[in-house]
mmCIF file of C-alpha atoms in Angstrom:
data_model
loop_
_atom_site.group_PDB
_atom_site.id
_atom_site.type_symbol
_atom_site.label_atom_id
_atom_site.label_comp_id
_atom_site.label_asym_id
_atom_site.label_seq_id
_atom_site.Cartn_x
_atom_site.Cartn_y
_atom_site.Cartn_z
ATOM 1 C CA MET A 854 0.025 0.006 0.006
ATOM 2 C CA ASP A 855 1.382 3.376 -1.026
ATOM 3 C CA VAL A 856 1.112 6.069 1.534
ATOM 4 C CA ALA A 857 1.742 9.638 0.518
ATOM 5 C CA ARG A 858 4.465 11.258 2.601
ATOM 6 C CA LYS A 859 3.540 14.653 3.862
ATOM 7 C CA LEU A 860 6.456 17.101 3.987
ATOM 8 C CA GLU A 861 6.901 18.913 7.243
ATOM 9 C CA SER A 862 5.457 22.372 7.049
ATOM 10 C CA TYR A 863 7.110 25.342 8.681
ATOM 11 C CA THR A 864 5.967 28.847 9.632
ATOM 12 C CA ILE A 865 7.462 32.267 10.015
ATOM 13 C CA GLU A 866 8.051 31.515 13.702
ATOM 14 C CA ASP A 867 10.452 28.776 12.522
ATOM 15 C CA ILE A 868 12.372 31.378 10.485
ATOM 16 C CA TYR A 869 12.603 33.654 13.499
ATOM 17 C CA SER A 870 13.913 30.739 15.571
ATOM 18 C CA LEU A 871 16.944 30.126 13.304
ATOM 19 C CA PRO A 872 20.347 30.835 14.802
ATOM 20 C CA ASP A 873 21.708 34.379 14.436
ATOM 21 C CA GLY A 874 23.246 34.852 11.062
ATOM 22 C CA GLN A 875 21.415 31.936 9.404
ATOM 23 C CA ARG A 876 19.415 33.290 6.494
ATOM 24 C CA ALA A 877 16.555 31.391 4.980
ATOM 25 C CA GLU A 878 13.324 31.941 3.081
ATOM 26 C CA LEU A 879 9.978 30.295 3.601
ATOM 27 C CA ILE A 880 7.812 29.414 0.578
ATOM 28 C CA ASP A 881 4.561 27.573 1.051
ATOM 29 C CA GLY A 882 5.749 26.234 4.368
ATOM 30 C CA GLN A 883 9.102 24.934 3.131
ATOM 31 C CA ILE A 884 12.410 26.401 4.317
ATOM 32 C CA TYR A 885 15.140 27.228 1.835
ATOM 33 C CA TYR A 886 18.434 28.067 3.431
ATOM 34 C CA MET A 887 20.487 30.816 1.754
ATOM 35 C CA ALA A 888 24.202 30.794 1.129
ATOM 36 C CA PRO A 889 26.132 34.059 1.625
ATOM 37 C CA PRO A 890 26.143 36.128 -1.614
ATOM 38 C CA SER A 891 29.264 36.391 -3.711
ATOM 39 C CA TRP A 892 31.311 39.528 -4.135
ATOM 40 C CA GLY A 893 29.977 39.983 -7.786
ATOM 41 C CA HIS A 894 26.417 39.513 -6.509
ATOM 42 C CA GLN A 895 26.932 42.217 -3.907
ATOM 43 C CA VAL A 896 28.433 44.668 -6.374
ATOM 44 C CA ILE A 897 25.555 44.304 -8.790
ATOM 45 C CA SER A 898 22.979 44.522 -5.973
ATOM 46 C CA ARG A 899 24.624 47.735 -4.590
ATOM 47 C CA LYS A 900 24.770 49.359 -8.078
ATOM 48 C CA LEU A 901 21.170 48.482 -8.918
ATOM 49 C CA HIS A 902 19.860 49.600 -5.520
ATOM 50 C CA GLN A 903 21.820 52.849 -5.694
ATOM 51 C CA ALA A 904 20.561 53.599 -9.202
ATOM 52 C CA ILE A 905 16.934 52.963 -8.336
ATOM 53 C CA ALA A 906 17.117 54.843 -4.929
ATOM 54 C CA ASN A 907 18.788 57.784 -6.690
ATOM 55 C CA TYR A 908 16.132 57.819 -9.417
ATOM 56 C CA ILE A 909 13.350 57.776 -6.880
ATOM 57 C CA ASP A 910 14.943 60.541 -4.765
ATOM 58 C CA SER A 911 15.808 62.784 -7.727
ATOM 59 C CA ASN A 912 12.139 62.534 -8.950
ATOM 60 C CA ASN A 913 10.635 63.057 -5.496
ATOM 61 C CA GLY A 914 9.144 59.569 -5.788
ATOM 62 C CA LYS A 915 6.979 58.108 -3.035
ATOM 63 C CA CYS A 916 8.432 54.577 -3.378
ATOM 64 C CA GLU A 917 11.118 53.005 -1.266
ATOM 65 C CA ALA A 918 13.951 50.854 -2.677
ATOM 66 C CA LEU A 919 15.160 48.356 -0.053
ATOM 67 C CA ALA A 920 17.984 45.894 -0.311
ATOM 68 C CA ALA A 921 18.348 42.480 1.275
ATOM 69 C CA PRO A 922 18.154 41.396 3.950
ATOM 70 C CA PHE A 923 14.648 42.773 4.083
ATOM 71 C CA ALA A 924 11.593 40.731 4.969
ATOM 72 C CA VAL A 925 8.737 40.423 2.495
ATOM 73 C CA PHE A 926 5.536 38.667 3.697
ATOM 74 C CA LEU A 927 3.919 38.020 0.317
ATOM 75 C CA ASN A 928 0.683 36.511 1.487
ATOM 76 C CA ALA A 929 -1.635 37.008 4.406
ATOM 77 C CA ASP A 930 -0.415 33.774 5.961
ATOM 78 C CA ASP A 931 2.530 32.580 8.040
ATOM 79 C CA GLU A 932 3.940 30.205 5.422
ATOM 80 C CA THR A 933 5.695 32.551 2.988
ATOM 81 C CA TYR A 934 8.580 34.844 3.815
ATOM 82 C CA VAL A 935 11.164 35.911 1.243
ATOM 83 C CA GLU A 936 14.181 38.278 1.170
ATOM 84 C CA PRO A 937 14.440 39.593 -2.442
ATOM 85 C CA ASP A 938 17.744 41.175 -3.299
ATOM 86 C CA ILE A 939 15.921 44.391 -4.103
ATOM 87 C CA SER A 940 12.380 45.347 -3.356
ATOM 88 C CA VAL A 941 10.608 48.558 -4.508
ATOM 89 C CA ILE A 942 7.448 49.313 -2.531
ATOM 90 C CA CYS A 943 5.215 52.199 -3.549
ATOM 91 C CA ASP A 944 2.397 51.596 -1.093
ATOM 92 C CA LEU A 945 4.158 52.689 2.067
ATOM 93 C CA SER A 946 1.307 51.456 4.242
ATOM 94 C CA LYS A 947 2.622 47.928 3.568
ATOM 95 C CA LEU A 948 5.810 48.716 5.462
ATOM 96 C CA ASP A 949 6.479 48.412 9.206
ATOM 97 C CA ASP A 950 9.457 47.529 11.399
ATOM 98 C CA LYS A 951 9.146 43.794 10.467
ATOM 99 C CA GLY A 952 9.148 44.341 6.713
ATOM 100 C CA CYS A 953 6.747 44.532 3.775
ATOM 101 C CA HIS A 954 3.262 43.004 4.220
ATOM 102 C CA GLY A 955 1.997 42.283 0.702
ATOM 103 C CA ALA A 956 3.559 42.332 -2.702
ATOM 104 C CA PRO A 957 6.238 44.921 -3.622
ATOM 105 C CA ASP A 958 5.727 46.714 -6.907
ATOM 106 C CA TRP A 959 9.110 45.614 -8.272
ATOM 107 C CA ILE A 960 11.418 42.844 -7.209
ATOM 108 C CA ILE A 961 14.949 42.084 -8.402
ATOM 109 C CA GLU A 962 16.630 38.740 -7.708
ATOM 110 C CA ILE A 963 20.252 38.137 -8.522
ATOM 111 C CA VAL A 964 20.776 34.467 -9.288
ATOM 112 C CA SER A 965 23.307 32.507 -7.386
ATOM 113 C CA PRO A 966 24.061 28.809 -8.050
ATOM 114 C CA SER A 967 22.004 27.662 -5.035
ATOM 115 C CA SER A 968 19.016 29.807 -5.878
ATOM 116 C CA LYS A 969 18.656 29.317 -9.678
ATOM 117 C CA VAL A 970 15.635 27.009 -9.676
ATOM 118 C CA ARG A 971 13.979 28.953 -6.897
ATOM 119 C CA ASP A 972 14.435 32.316 -8.664
ATOM 120 C CA TYR A 973 13.387 31.149 -12.173
ATOM 121 C CA MET A 974 10.479 28.915 -11.102
ATOM 122 C CA THR A 975 9.232 29.038 -7.503
ATOM 123 C CA LYS A 976 9.609 32.735 -6.935
ATOM 124 C CA LEU A 977 8.449 33.644 -10.410
ATOM 125 C CA PHE A 978 5.082 31.882 -9.672
ATOM 126 C CA GLN A 979 4.892 33.332 -6.098
ATOM 127 C CA TYR A 980 5.615 36.894 -7.226
ATOM 128 C CA ARG A 981 3.158 36.821 -10.081
ATOM 129 C CA THR A 982 0.428 35.302 -7.997
ATOM 130 C CA ALA A 983 1.002 37.755 -5.078
ATOM 131 C CA GLY A 984 0.615 40.823 -7.372
ATOM 132 C CA VAL A 985 4.205 41.981 -7.982
ATOM 133 C CA ARG A 986 4.100 44.309 -11.000
ATOM 134 C CA GLU A 987 7.572 43.704 -12.252
ATOM 135 C CA TYR A 988 10.144 40.997 -11.583
ATOM 136 C CA TRP A 989 13.770 41.032 -12.747
ATOM 137 C CA ILE A 990 16.064 38.075 -12.732
ATOM 138 C CA VAL A 991 19.707 39.090 -13.035
ATOM 139 C CA ASP A 992 21.782 36.067 -14.068
ATOM 140 C CA ILE A 993 25.513 36.727 -13.640
ATOM 141 C CA GLU A 994 26.541 33.434 -15.192
ATOM 142 C CA LYS A 995 24.476 34.055 -18.335
ATOM 143 C CA GLN A 996 25.155 37.837 -18.275
ATOM 144 C CA MET A 997 21.448 38.271 -18.843
ATOM 145 C CA VAL A 998 18.561 40.227 -17.291
ATOM 146 C CA THR A 999 15.126 38.709 -17.718
ATOM 147 C CA VAL A 1000 12.275 41.149 -17.102
ATOM 148 C CA TYR A 1001 8.827 39.934 -16.322
ATOM 149 C CA GLY A 1002 6.218 42.704 -16.745
ATOM 150 C CA PHE A 1003 3.283 41.056 -15.134
ATOM 151 C CA GLU A 1004 0.861 43.967 -15.717
ATOM 152 C CA LYS A 1005 1.403 43.908 -19.445
ATOM 153 C CA ASN A 1006 2.103 40.127 -19.601
ATOM 154 C CA VAL A 1007 5.523 40.609 -21.279
ATOM 155 C CA VAL A 1008 8.827 38.853 -20.836
ATOM 156 C CA GLU A 1009 11.990 40.491 -22.250
ATOM 157 C CA GLN A 1010 15.675 39.671 -22.030
ATOM 158 C CA TYR A 1011 18.670 41.955 -22.051
ATOM 159 C CA SER A 1012 22.365 41.339 -22.103
ATOM 160 C CA PHE A 1013 24.597 42.960 -19.544
ATOM 161 C CA GLY A 1014 25.725 46.351 -20.854
ATOM 162 C CA GLU A 1015 22.408 47.062 -22.527
ATOM 163 C CA ASP A 1016 19.921 49.575 -21.159
ATOM 164 C CA VAL A 1017 17.119 47.770 -19.368
ATOM 165 C CA PRO A 1018 13.838 49.827 -19.082
ATOM 166 C CA SER A 1019 11.809 49.726 -15.903
ATOM 167 C CA GLY A 1020 8.140 49.029 -16.483
ATOM 168 C CA ILE A 1021 7.021 50.869 -13.374
ATOM 169 C CA TYR A 1022 8.998 54.062 -14.077
ATOM 170 C CA GLU A 1023 8.544 55.289 -17.631
ATOM 171 C CA GLY A 1024 11.796 56.469 -19.208
ATOM 172 C CA PHE A 1025 14.005 55.002 -16.449
ATOM 173 C CA LEU A 1026 16.821 52.846 -17.823
ATOM 174 C CA ILE A 1027 19.419 50.804 -15.944
ATOM 175 C CA LYS A 1028 22.554 49.323 -17.426
ATOM 176 C CA VAL A 1029 23.551 46.134 -15.553
ATOM 177 C CA GLN A 1030 27.244 45.411 -15.769
#
């Protein structure tokens, strides 16, 4: 007789119970431990965050650009908690001292070898379903940026060195290098 094995399900309390310094994400009750980011990952993250924050500030924007580690509680449950590399939140009522409650408007994930499947598949589905407007996957290995514009149902790819337009800020271009 075959008996289906139920995977153990975790909650946000389990994330908060992790030892200091241990980073993990929780997606549909499953914990995904995160390796420390590489130097290249951090440089790209800093440059993207800086460009976005500078654009928002110079245009007197109401949005906040926040870099990881920053908690995003995508759903109104205790089974999904993610730390996108960059989150842009325009509805500031979603923010409190614990993080963002609900979908950010724009999320950027920089792929690392241990997160590839999660970024391209699991998070893509989660972000689209939760109501994220735009999702970028920056793949250092492929030297590509994949842009998912969920509002317009478009997917575009750009090579590093090309200007990548933001769908939520008309006329704003970023060159990923």
